[in-house]
Amino acid sequence: MALPVRRRLPVLSLLLLEAGGLRAAERSSSAMEEIATEKEAEESHRQDSVSLLTFILLLTLTILTIWLFKHRRVRFLHETGLAMIYGLIVGVILRYGTPSTSGRDKPFSCSQENRPFTTLLVNVSGKFFEYTLKGEISPGKIHNVEQNDMLRKVTFDPEVFFNILLPPIIFHAGYSLKKRHFFRNLGSILAYAFLGTAVSCFIIGNLMYGVVKLMKLVGQLSDKFYYTDCLLFGAIISATDPVTVLAIFNELHADVDLYALLFGESVLNDAVAIVLSSSIVAYQPTGENTHAFDAAAFFKSVGVFLGIFSGSFMMGAVTGVVTALVTKFTKLHCFPLLETALFFLMSWSTFLLAEACGFTGVVAVLFCGITQAHYTYNNLSVESRSRTKQLFEVLHFLAENFIFSYMGLALFTFQKHIFSPVFIVGAFVAIFLGRAAHIYPLSFLLNLGRRHKISWSFQHMMMFSGLRGAMAFALAIRDTATYSHQMMFSTTLLIVFFTVWIVGGGTTPMLSWLNIRVGVDPDQDPPPTNDSFQVLQGDGPDSERRNRMKQESAWLFRLWYSFDHNYLKPILTHSGPPLTTTLPSWCGLIARCLTSPQVYDNQEQLREEDSDFILNDGDLTVTYGDTTITANGSSGPHTATTSLDGRRTKSSSEEALERDLGAADHEVTSRGTRLVFPLEDNA
Amino acid sequence: MALPVRRRLPVLSLLLLEAGGLRAAERSSSAMEEIATEKEAEESHRQDSVSLLTFILLLTLTILTIWLFKHRRVRFLHETGLAMIYGLIVGVILRYGTPSTSGRDKPFSCSQENRPFTTLLVNVSGKFFEYTLKGEISPGKIHNVEQNDMLRKVTFDPEVFFNILLPPIIFHAGYSLKKRHFFRNLGSILAYAFLGTAVSCFIIGNLMYGVVKLMKLVGQLSDKFYYTDCLLFGAIISATDPVTVLAIFNELHADVDLYALLFGESVLNDAVAIVLSSSIVAYQPTGENTHAFDAAAFFKSVGVFLGIFSGSFMMGAVTGVVTALVTKFTKLHCFPLLETALFFLMSWSTFLLAEACGFTGVVAVLFCGITQAHYTYNNLSVESRSRTKQLFEVLHFLAENFIFSYMGLALFTFQKHIFSPVFIVGAFVAIFLGRAAHIYPLSFLLNLGRRHKISWSFQHMMMFSGLRGAMAFALAIRDTATYSHQMMFSTTLLIVFFTVWIVGGGTTPMLSWLNIRVGVDPDQDPPPTNDSFQVLQGDGPDSERRNRMKQESAWLFRLWYSFDHNYLKPILTHSGPPLTTTLPSWCGLIARCLTSPQVYDNQEQLREEDSDFILNDGDLTVTYGDTTITANGSSGPHTATTSLDGRRTKSSSEEALERDLGAADHEVTSRGTRLVFPLEDNA
């Protein structure tokens, strides 16, 4: 999709500078002025190194302090909060401790009649120099071009966040999605992510429009602030990132369903928020009054949203599927290095492919991650599994802490902050109300259909955990050209600081205040009677419950499960029932080609690995535990192998699903991913 | 060091674009021309994505074909050769299959009186646009600026190679250095790397100067080609990279000493070649005749060489030592993710630190890798060891194959090739002679002092394995501004192609033709009587040999061993003898502080891990085996634990060394790294 904010050449292009034709300047002529230019370039290179070193030092300090905190079990401050604090400190030093201006790069004006060219040749006393277009500068700000050199050096192109730092974070989120609990709560997660984000965006947008109107009345507003800007702010700030909360949940082994709801919501909600903000930016009504409501433009925006979202989803899913097929049909798993490299390249190519097609790379990468975890992961060798997990874990860790320390830095080094107290207070109230208006009504509606009700304490916790993080920051910094966007950026920064420090720090007290169970072994189900869990308890007899369950789990989901289990899994991985049994007989040849011989042998083994994909470094990742669990906790990973009953049984997925559903009191065997449904046993 | 070739802003700065003050251009104004610019930027972003996708596709194809080759045990073509072939094919397609020029970015000329500014403000019908200086263009080549868009897109800034792709390759080389065999042959390796590279550089330089003179006579030379250019070519082409040969050695388990010699030489020789080429570029005689010999400038160059080399060495060693201390004195190993991230950041900071101080980052990274492997590696947790190894292995693999496929691409997409048949033939002859003049005489001299003689077949193999690879390419592409440099670049490219394909492919036949043992278990010593090993056999009685050995191993090396074993190892790692026993008594307090309690307990355990650091993924890395070996093969890793004799024994390193030396027929215990000397047992 065409994003007006993506005007500047993004970072990818910066890596692709043209070497051809422009090297003449590098001749080792001995003219004094060239040596001067050389010295300048060298000096600039040195400053770049120093500024990158600054960030590395920041990260190193953060790592060491995190270790100290973990070592002493300090929980009130998460690593991201810490990274921000160090960033702040360095920001203050850079702002007030370095000389204010260098004045070396004096701008030169020269008049030209046409529209600007991207390349400019300038004749300087007979020599030709090439210049490239950087951007327009509003006449009032020409003097701003001369600014503190060091501050400029530590200021990154916003596209760095979108093209370099976010993809590994988002991919990791998708790749480490705890499948079982995610699918168990899929409906609610989708509702929170799509409906919730939209509701939150519109409520915040409208409230902020009221605030802006008020500011105009009071005379606090010095430039334009349109309704679309307010909506954009709503979209930006609706991207929640409860990384701190989840880290603490993880450490304390808090309730797994709550975890799944929060994690799933925040992962998908990032994707929704990006696409939503793109759609709002794409809302450009035609005609004179460019900021009034226009139905055509509105529907175009909705179309853009749907188009980008589904397109990005498809891109991600397709590359994931291709990777799964490649890893299935080659014996690449004998060479883990090759396999890991291929996995990395394919995942990265999703991003590029989506960007090349005009979709959103970050969203594509998310769905690619989910697909890779669901299918490709099963085909990888054991070594590659840990390699890919660890690789993306490290990348995710570095990128995330980098963004947070950059946020701290940006509070002081960003040169165009506009802090408006009214707007900031309004924004805090708006996000509070927006979150409330999104969590409580939606939870009420969901509870009507949910068997596993979302309890009040869970709802309060979800309300409380609506932290803002990396994604909101990246969306806000993407376009800081206008007055309104600058104000939005400054406010977003403050909101992120507040939520990460105050809300993040209050998670542990909040958990105990809300009486939410901690220390839950994820392999075990909630104990039969528990205060916060009473709503979850079923009460009918076993068979009745099972029937109800089957009605509850929507036909769409059942259809998907059956399709995935019978066709996708067997085609894309070495698990699932042999295709020869699930496909109609006239597809015999294809079925035999696509079914790998391992299917017959490896079913049991793969079932286990497959049925619960997780990253098992419980310490820093947002996941926990690494054992296969069934809903009623009766079967561990190695006990569920009672019926190794040959190749023919359970060819119909209905049957497999039934067995899963009926797994309340006996051990189960299922093929492929076991989507275990919540069944409590009162007995 | 100040490199004139480093005129252009390097890649690091590209990541650090200024966000401040220049965002005004991003305002979402509705003017048609802005939308046009937007569309252009978007189009450019799309093209960037496509060109990066091209490279990813290339790498993916390469990986899949490598797998096929490995699967079918094809050895005549290495993965790097394959990457080049695919690169070539895509290069041909891009060159002849895409429309030749876009003409979109027509350059605009405007006259200016002063010297060029780095920033330019241009007034276009009332709006101000900012331009940045890209470089000078020689008047004759102005039309070259308009060129095939796609070709420009796939052409990278040469600094990408130096700042992004080479560091992981070089770090990996240092980190995976097989310590035992490396140290056993340290003297020879240093001689080959320093003396050999210098000799080779001067011989090739002088021969090429003769060729250039000849070309001038024949009238084949159309522009200037100075003596310093010839020397620079000598330095560039002296960087050997026998990656193919080593991969085959590894696969066939060829002789370990030969492997160590080749690997050690090529690793250090890269560092020497970089610094040598910098020094040659720095050779700028003053006065009128700028290209005649000038003693002052020559000695300045030598000084520059020594300064850069030792400075970079120090940088690398210091960051390695700091990392070792940090990992020793924190309990970071409880959190492998933090540890890995810290390790990665510290290693990267070496590069930046060296660049910020004006040294050579790549060289610093090499020595950092060696230090990390020697000390830090011992302090890491088991998980971090494999994580760091795997992380750098993947990075190395991707970077290396990327460079080689780029080389293939560059043959067709690089726009300024100058292929001069005379020069090319001359260069091939010169590198052959240069390699011969470096290997044979040096080996002769070394054999005078070596106990373990370097046999003729080894010398022939080393002569044959003088492949050129990534480093030569990166050095050559760094400056392609002048006629001479363009010719050098084209020739280097051809030499790399030739050596990788022909010489690399001929390794296996050559090995068998030279009767070099393959299928050697690295844990075993050569059998007592073997054709190619006869020179290695000692003949005196045991004690005499031991004495001779002690004289042979130079006092400098013994000093270093003793210092490392008694002080560095105990300070930096948890191994070695307790400092309380090695330091004089008045250092008691410091010694107690620095000695970790584990030293007393962990000695035996660490000894093993420590004494032979290797990457044990034998398949793709250039290392092999993973067991501790002593020279005579009598003691495996778990047998050398006979005398767990408390804390006091062997406080003197002399004693430990003696024991190591006397290990010919009884099992040994040593602390820290065991530098086992070659002792053959005839009995």
PDB file of C-alpha atoms in Angstrom, chain A residues 2-4 7-10 13-20 23-27 34 38 40-42 44-46 48-49 51-53 56 59-60 67 70 105-110 112 114-118 120-125 127-138 142 145 147 152-153 155-158 326 331-332 335 337-338 341-342 344-345 348 352-353 355-356 383 387 390-391 393 397-398 416 479-482 617 620, chain B residues 2 4 7-10 12-20 23-27 34 38 40-42 44-46 48-49 51-53 56 59-60 63-64 67 70 105-110 112 114-118 120-125 127-138 142 145 147 152-153 155-158 326 331-332 335 337-338 341-342 344-345 348 352-353 355-356 383 387 390-391 393 397-398 416 480-482 617 620:
ATOM      1  CA  ALA A   2       1.080   3.518  -0.704  1.00  0.00           C
ATOM      2  CA  LEU A   3       1.924   5.233   2.525  1.00  0.00           C
ATOM      3  CA  PRO A   4       2.448   8.941   2.264  1.00  0.00           C
ATOM      4  CA  ARG A   7       8.279   9.391   1.571  1.00  0.00           C
ATOM      5  CA  ARG A   8      11.898   9.128   2.530  1.00  0.00           C
ATOM      6  CA  LEU A   9      13.979   6.439   1.017  1.00  0.00           C
ATOM      7  CA  PRO A  10      13.906   3.707   3.556  1.00  0.00           C
ATOM      8  CA  SER A  13      17.975   1.571   0.015  1.00  0.00           C
ATOM      9  CA  LEU A  14      20.702   2.999   2.177  1.00  0.00           C
ATOM     10  CA  LEU A  15      22.452  -0.309   2.059  1.00  0.00           C
ATOM     11  CA  LEU A  16      22.192  -0.312  -1.663  1.00  0.00           C
ATOM     12  CA  LEU A  17      24.084   2.732  -2.671  1.00  0.00           C
ATOM     13  CA  GLU A  18      25.235   2.872  -6.197  1.00  0.00           C
ATOM     14  CA  ALA A  19      28.895   2.177  -6.649  1.00  0.00           C
ATOM     15  CA  GLY A  20      28.896   2.671 -10.374  1.00  0.00           C
ATOM     16  CA  ARG A  23      33.528   6.820  -7.797  1.00  0.00           C
ATOM     17  CA  ALA A  24      35.427   9.551  -9.478  1.00  0.00           C
ATOM     18  CA  ALA A  25      35.443  11.544  -6.289  1.00  0.00           C
ATOM     19  CA  GLU A  26      37.602   8.898  -4.738  1.00  0.00           C
ATOM     20  CA  ARG A  27      40.601   9.504  -6.871  1.00  0.00           C
ATOM     21  CA  GLU A  34      40.135  17.036  -1.387  1.00  0.00           C
ATOM     22  CA  GLU A  38      38.604  13.345   3.159  1.00  0.00           C
ATOM     23  CA  GLU A  40      35.765  15.423   7.113  1.00  0.00           C
ATOM     24  CA  ALA A  41      34.487  12.109   5.847  1.00  0.00           C
ATOM     25  CA  GLU A  42      36.877  10.312   8.157  1.00  0.00           C
ATOM     26  CA  SER A  44      32.203  11.682  10.255  1.00  0.00           C
ATOM     27  CA  HIS A  45      32.976   7.968  10.088  1.00  0.00           C
ATOM     28  CA  ARG A  46      34.623   8.203  13.467  1.00  0.00           C
ATOM     29  CA  ASP A  48      29.332   7.324  13.543  1.00  0.00           C
ATOM     30  CA  SER A  49      31.414   4.674  15.225  1.00  0.00           C
ATOM     31  CA  SER A  51      27.563   6.988  18.381  1.00  0.00           C
ATOM     32  CA  LEU A  52      27.004   3.317  17.632  1.00  0.00           C
ATOM     33  CA  LEU A  53      29.447   2.550  20.428  1.00  0.00           C
ATOM     34  CA  ILE A  56      26.356  -0.696  22.448  1.00  0.00           C
ATOM     35  CA  LEU A  59      22.966  -2.156  25.885  1.00  0.00           C
ATOM     36  CA  THR A  60      25.951  -3.675  27.671  1.00  0.00           C
ATOM     37  CA  TRP A  67      21.666  -9.673  35.344  1.00  0.00           C
ATOM     38  CA  LYS A  70      17.597 -11.088  38.002  1.00  0.00           C
ATOM     39  CA  ASP A 105      27.962  21.917   7.056  1.00  0.00           C
ATOM     40  CA  LYS A 106      26.706  25.334   6.139  1.00  0.00           C
ATOM     41  CA  PRO A 107      23.798  25.072   3.743  1.00  0.00           C
ATOM     42  CA  PHE A 108      24.059  26.767   0.422  1.00  0.00           C
ATOM     43  CA  SER A 109      21.111  28.093  -1.501  1.00  0.00           C
ATOM     44  CA  CYS A 110      20.727  28.092  -5.214  1.00  0.00           C
ATOM     45  CA  GLN A 112      15.952  26.515  -9.541  1.00  0.00           C
ATOM     46  CA  ASN A 114      11.341  23.275 -11.881  1.00  0.00           C
ATOM     47  CA  ARG A 115      10.215  20.680  -9.418  1.00  0.00           C
ATOM     48  CA  PRO A 116      13.073  19.135  -7.437  1.00  0.00           C
ATOM     49  CA  PHE A 117      15.198  16.459  -9.011  1.00  0.00           C
ATOM     50  CA  THR A 118      16.322  13.485  -7.040  1.00  0.00           C
ATOM     51  CA  LEU A 120      21.649  17.206  -8.670  1.00  0.00           C
ATOM     52  CA  LEU A 121      24.914  17.919 -10.417  1.00  0.00           C
ATOM     53  CA  VAL A 122      26.718  20.960  -9.152  1.00  0.00           C
ATOM     54  CA  ASN A 123      29.583  22.601 -10.943  1.00  0.00           C
ATOM     55  CA  VAL A 124      32.114  23.860  -8.435  1.00  0.00           C
ATOM     56  CA  SER A 125      34.960  25.722 -10.123  1.00  0.00           C
ATOM     57  CA  LYS A 127      34.470  20.097 -10.994  1.00  0.00           C
ATOM     58  CA  PHE A 128      31.190  18.296 -10.894  1.00  0.00           C
ATOM     59  CA  PHE A 129      29.720  17.021  -7.694  1.00  0.00           C
ATOM     60  CA  GLU A 130      26.662  14.916  -7.308  1.00  0.00           C
ATOM     61  CA  TYR A 131      24.022  15.596  -4.695  1.00  0.00           C
ATOM     62  CA  THR A 132      20.952  13.592  -3.814  1.00  0.00           C
ATOM     63  CA  LEU A 133      17.622  14.877  -2.593  1.00  0.00           C
ATOM     64  CA  LYS A 134      17.058  14.459   1.084  1.00  0.00           C
ATOM     65  CA  GLY A 135      13.758  16.154   1.634  1.00  0.00           C
ATOM     66  CA  GLU A 136      11.930  19.427   1.784  1.00  0.00           C
ATOM     67  CA  ILE A 137      12.566  21.904   4.530  1.00  0.00           C
ATOM     68  CA  SER A 138       9.929  24.373   5.563  1.00  0.00           C
ATOM     69  CA  ILE A 142      16.185  26.406   7.607  1.00  0.00           C
ATOM     70  CA  VAL A 145      19.571  22.300   9.722  1.00  0.00           C
ATOM     71  CA  GLN A 147      22.329  21.629  14.840  1.00  0.00           C
ATOM     72  CA  ARG A 152      22.174  14.328  14.781  1.00  0.00           C
ATOM     73  CA  LYS A 153      24.448  11.326  14.846  1.00  0.00           C
ATOM     74  CA  THR A 155      19.206  10.207  15.734  1.00  0.00           C
ATOM     75  CA  PHE A 156      18.211   7.308  13.525  1.00  0.00           C
ATOM     76  CA  ASP A 157      16.083   7.335  10.460  1.00  0.00           C
ATOM     77  CA  PRO A 158      12.631   6.226  11.658  1.00  0.00           C
ATOM     78  CA  VAL A 326      11.372 -27.179   1.053  1.00  0.00           C
ATOM     79  CA  LYS A 331      17.107 -33.881   3.447  1.00  0.00           C
ATOM     80  CA  LEU A 332      18.415 -30.518   4.535  1.00  0.00           C
ATOM     81  CA  PHE A 335      23.050 -30.054   7.644  1.00  0.00           C
ATOM     82  CA  LEU A 337      23.732 -24.848   9.340  1.00  0.00           C
ATOM     83  CA  LEU A 338      22.239 -24.906   5.854  1.00  0.00           C
ATOM     84  CA  ALA A 341      20.452 -20.268   7.018  1.00  0.00           C
ATOM     85  CA  LEU A 342      17.611 -21.228   4.706  1.00  0.00           C
ATOM     86  CA  PHE A 344      16.500 -17.257   8.178  1.00  0.00           C
ATOM     87  CA  LEU A 345      16.616 -16.228   4.534  1.00  0.00           C
ATOM     88  CA  TRP A 348      13.515 -12.445   5.827  1.00  0.00           C
ATOM     89  CA  LEU A 352      10.996  -8.003   1.454  1.00  0.00           C
ATOM     90  CA  LEU A 353       8.380  -9.732  -0.664  1.00  0.00           C
ATOM     91  CA  GLU A 355       7.329  -4.630   0.931  1.00  0.00           C
ATOM     92  CA  ALA A 356       8.019  -5.200  -2.755  1.00  0.00           C
ATOM     93  CA  GLU A 383      19.733 -28.784  16.233  1.00  0.00           C
ATOM     94  CA  ARG A 387      19.436 -22.745  16.538  1.00  0.00           C
ATOM     95  CA  GLN A 390      18.110 -18.990  19.805  1.00  0.00           C
ATOM     96  CA  LEU A 391      19.010 -16.902  16.804  1.00  0.00           C
ATOM     97  CA  GLU A 393      15.720 -14.845  20.539  1.00  0.00           C
ATOM     98  CA  PHE A 397      16.400  -9.271  22.674  1.00  0.00           C
ATOM     99  CA  LEU A 398      18.914  -6.905  21.120  1.00  0.00           C
ATOM    100  CA  LYS A 416      11.160  18.974  18.030  1.00  0.00           C
ATOM    101  CA  ASP A 479       6.156  10.748  10.717  1.00  0.00           C
ATOM    102  CA  THR A 480       7.076  13.705  12.871  1.00  0.00           C
ATOM    103  CA  ALA A 481       6.883  16.360  10.199  1.00  0.00           C
ATOM    104  CA  THR A 482       3.863  18.353  11.296  1.00  0.00           C
ATOM    105  CA  ASP A 617      14.323 -20.755  27.843  1.00  0.00           C
ATOM    106  CA  LEU A 620      13.834 -14.161  29.351  1.00  0.00           C
TER     107      LEU A 620
ATOM    108  CA  ALA B   2      43.482   7.641   7.631  1.00  0.00           C
ATOM    109  CA  PRO B   4      42.170   8.248   1.436  1.00  0.00           C
ATOM    110  CA  ARG B   7      36.288   9.148   1.272  1.00  0.00           C
ATOM    111  CA  ARG B   8      32.683   8.198   0.994  1.00  0.00           C
ATOM    112  CA  LEU B   9      30.621   8.105   4.089  1.00  0.00           C
ATOM    113  CA  PRO B  10      30.679   4.512   5.126  1.00  0.00           C
ATOM    114  CA  LEU B  12      27.536   2.888   9.365  1.00  0.00           C
ATOM    115  CA  SER B  13      26.648   6.475   8.781  1.00  0.00           C
ATOM    116  CA  LEU B  14      23.927   5.402   6.431  1.00  0.00           C
ATOM    117  CA  LEU B  15      22.153   3.812   9.305  1.00  0.00           C
ATOM    118  CA  LEU B  16      22.433   7.004  11.227  1.00  0.00           C
ATOM    119  CA  LEU B  17      20.565   9.462   9.140  1.00  0.00           C
ATOM    120  CA  GLU B  18      19.463  12.593  10.807  1.00  0.00           C
ATOM    121  CA  ALA B  19      15.830  12.652  11.665  1.00  0.00           C
ATOM    122  CA  GLY B  20      15.851  16.097  13.159  1.00  0.00           C
ATOM    123  CA  ARG B  23      11.103  16.068   8.361  1.00  0.00           C
ATOM    124  CA  ALA B  24       9.182  18.954   6.960  1.00  0.00           C
ATOM    125  CA  ALA B  25       9.196  17.339   3.562  1.00  0.00           C
ATOM    126  CA  GLU B  26       7.003  14.618   4.897  1.00  0.00           C
ATOM    127  CA  ARG B  27       3.987  16.776   5.467  1.00  0.00           C
ATOM    128  CA  GLU B  34       4.530  15.854  -3.771  1.00  0.00           C
ATOM    129  CA  GLU B  38       6.052  10.040  -3.024  1.00  0.00           C
ATOM    130  CA  GLU B  40       8.929   7.744  -6.852  1.00  0.00           C
ATOM    131  CA  ALA B  41      10.189   7.083  -3.357  1.00  0.00           C
ATOM    132  CA  GLU B  42       7.766   4.213  -3.055  1.00  0.00           C
ATOM    133  CA  SER B  44      12.469   3.080  -5.271  1.00  0.00           C
ATOM    134  CA  HIS B  45      11.659   1.300  -2.016  1.00  0.00           C
ATOM    135  CA  ARG B  46       9.996  -1.452  -4.003  1.00  0.00           C
ATOM    136  CA  ASP B  48      15.285  -1.999  -3.213  1.00  0.00           C
ATOM    137  CA  SER B  49      13.171  -4.788  -1.841  1.00  0.00           C
ATOM    138  CA  SER B  51      17.045  -6.320  -5.446  1.00  0.00           C
ATOM    139  CA  LEU B  52      17.566  -7.592  -1.909  1.00  0.00           C
ATOM    140  CA  LEU B  53      15.106 -10.352  -2.725  1.00  0.00           C
ATOM    141  CA  ILE B  56      18.163 -13.792  -0.976  1.00  0.00           C
ATOM    142  CA  LEU B  59      21.519 -17.519  -1.493  1.00  0.00           C
ATOM    143  CA  THR B  60      18.509 -19.793  -1.145  1.00  0.00           C
ATOM    144  CA  ILE B  63      21.912 -23.422  -0.122  1.00  0.00           C
ATOM    145  CA  LEU B  64      19.644 -25.899  -1.844  1.00  0.00           C
ATOM    146  CA  TRP B  67      22.685 -29.523   0.017  1.00  0.00           C
ATOM    147  CA  LYS B  70      26.736 -32.598  -0.132  1.00  0.00           C
ATOM    148  CA  ASP B 105      16.546  10.977 -12.441  1.00  0.00           C
ATOM    149  CA  LYS B 106      17.900  13.456 -14.935  1.00  0.00           C
ATOM    150  CA  PRO B 107      20.781  15.329 -13.401  1.00  0.00           C
ATOM    151  CA  PHE B 108      20.499  19.059 -13.149  1.00  0.00           C
ATOM    152  CA  SER B 109      23.453  21.388 -13.327  1.00  0.00           C
ATOM    153  CA  CYS B 110      23.829  24.585 -11.411  1.00  0.00           C
ATOM    154  CA  GLN B 112      28.567  27.470  -7.824  1.00  0.00           C
ATOM    155  CA  ASN B 114      33.196  27.799  -3.860  1.00  0.00           C
ATOM    156  CA  ARG B 115      34.336  24.362  -2.873  1.00  0.00           C
ATOM    157  CA  PRO B 116      31.494  21.869  -2.524  1.00  0.00           C
ATOM    158  CA  PHE B 117      29.373  21.874   0.596  1.00  0.00           C
ATOM    159  CA  THR B 118      28.235  18.657   2.129  1.00  0.00           C
ATOM    160  CA  LEU B 120      22.935  21.960  -0.264  1.00  0.00           C
ATOM    161  CA  LEU B 121      19.676  23.832  -0.007  1.00  0.00           C
ATOM    162  CA  VAL B 122      17.850  24.316  -3.247  1.00  0.00           C
ATOM    163  CA  ASN B 123      15.001  26.724  -3.727  1.00  0.00           C
ATOM    164  CA  VAL B 124      12.453  25.234  -6.094  1.00  0.00           C
ATOM    165  CA  SER B 125       9.630  27.639  -6.793  1.00  0.00           C
ATOM    166  CA  LYS B 127      10.101  25.536  -1.521  1.00  0.00           C
ATOM    167  CA  PHE B 128      13.393  24.502  -0.014  1.00  0.00           C
ATOM    168  CA  PHE B 129      14.844  21.086  -0.602  1.00  0.00           C
ATOM    169  CA  GLU B 130      17.909  19.644   1.019  1.00  0.00           C
ATOM    170  CA  TYR B 131      20.536  17.742  -0.938  1.00  0.00           C
ATOM    171  CA  THR B 132      23.587  15.949   0.346  1.00  0.00           C
ATOM    172  CA  LEU B 133      26.930  15.534  -1.361  1.00  0.00           C
ATOM    173  CA  LYS B 134      27.481  12.168  -2.899  1.00  0.00           C
ATOM    174  CA  GLY B 135      30.809  12.542  -4.592  1.00  0.00           C
ATOM    175  CA  GLU B 136      32.658  14.123  -7.439  1.00  0.00           C
ATOM    176  CA  ILE B 137      32.062  13.044 -10.997  1.00  0.00           C
ATOM    177  CA  SER B 138      34.720  13.434 -13.601  1.00  0.00           C
ATOM    178  CA  ILE B 142      28.547  12.759 -16.443  1.00  0.00           C
ATOM    179  CA  VAL B 145      25.128   8.854 -14.052  1.00  0.00           C
ATOM    180  CA  GLN B 147      22.347   4.170 -16.098  1.00  0.00           C
ATOM    181  CA  ARG B 152      22.470   0.502  -9.792  1.00  0.00           C
ATOM    182  CA  LYS B 153      20.188  -1.095  -7.268  1.00  0.00           C
ATOM    183  CA  THR B 155      25.425  -2.482  -6.733  1.00  0.00           C
ATOM    184  CA  PHE B 156      26.416  -2.118  -3.111  1.00  0.00           C
ATOM    185  CA  ASP B 157      28.527   0.497  -1.481  1.00  0.00           C
ATOM    186  CA  PRO B 158      31.977  -1.129  -1.149  1.00  0.00           C
ATOM    187  CA  VAL B 326      32.997  -9.506  32.904  1.00  0.00           C
ATOM    188  CA  LYS B 331      27.178 -14.966  37.328  1.00  0.00           C
ATOM    189  CA  LEU B 332      25.906 -14.136  33.875  1.00  0.00           C
ATOM    190  CA  PHE B 335      21.262 -16.476  31.832  1.00  0.00           C
ATOM    191  CA  LEU B 337      20.626 -15.200  26.501  1.00  0.00           C
ATOM    192  CA  LEU B 338      22.133 -12.278  28.378  1.00  0.00           C
ATOM    193  CA  ALA B 341      23.947 -10.871  23.826  1.00  0.00           C
ATOM    194  CA  LEU B 342      26.802  -9.444  25.865  1.00  0.00           C
ATOM    195  CA  PHE B 344      27.925 -10.341  20.678  1.00  0.00           C
ATOM    196  CA  LEU B 345      27.844  -6.697  21.706  1.00  0.00           C
ATOM    197  CA  TRP B 348      30.969  -5.877  17.816  1.00  0.00           C
ATOM    198  CA  LEU B 352      33.551   0.145  16.315  1.00  0.00           C
ATOM    199  CA  LEU B 353      36.153   1.037  18.892  1.00  0.00           C
ATOM    200  CA  GLU B 355      37.260   2.301  13.732  1.00  0.00           C
ATOM    201  CA  ALA B 356      36.578   5.175  16.119  1.00  0.00           C
ATOM    202  CA  GLU B 383      24.530 -23.215  26.292  1.00  0.00           C
ATOM    203  CA  ARG B 387      24.897 -20.326  20.992  1.00  0.00           C
ATOM    204  CA  GLN B 390      26.238 -21.184  16.082  1.00  0.00           C
ATOM    205  CA  LEU B 391      25.376 -17.520  15.874  1.00  0.00           C
ATOM    206  CA  GLU B 393      28.673 -19.670  12.181  1.00  0.00           C
ATOM    207  CA  PHE B 397      28.023 -18.569   6.310  1.00  0.00           C
ATOM    208  CA  LEU B 398      25.542 -15.983   5.098  1.00  0.00           C
ATOM    209  CA  LYS B 416      33.530   0.059 -15.338  1.00  0.00           C
ATOM    210  CA  THR B 480      37.595   1.673  -8.138  1.00  0.00           C
ATOM    211  CA  ALA B 481      37.826   5.330  -8.991  1.00  0.00           C
ATOM    212  CA  THR B 482      40.851   5.440 -11.250  1.00  0.00           C
ATOM    213  CA  ASP B 617      30.113 -29.057  13.556  1.00  0.00           C
ATOM    214  CA  LEU B 620      30.594 -26.941   7.147  1.00  0.00           C
TER     215      LEU B 620
END
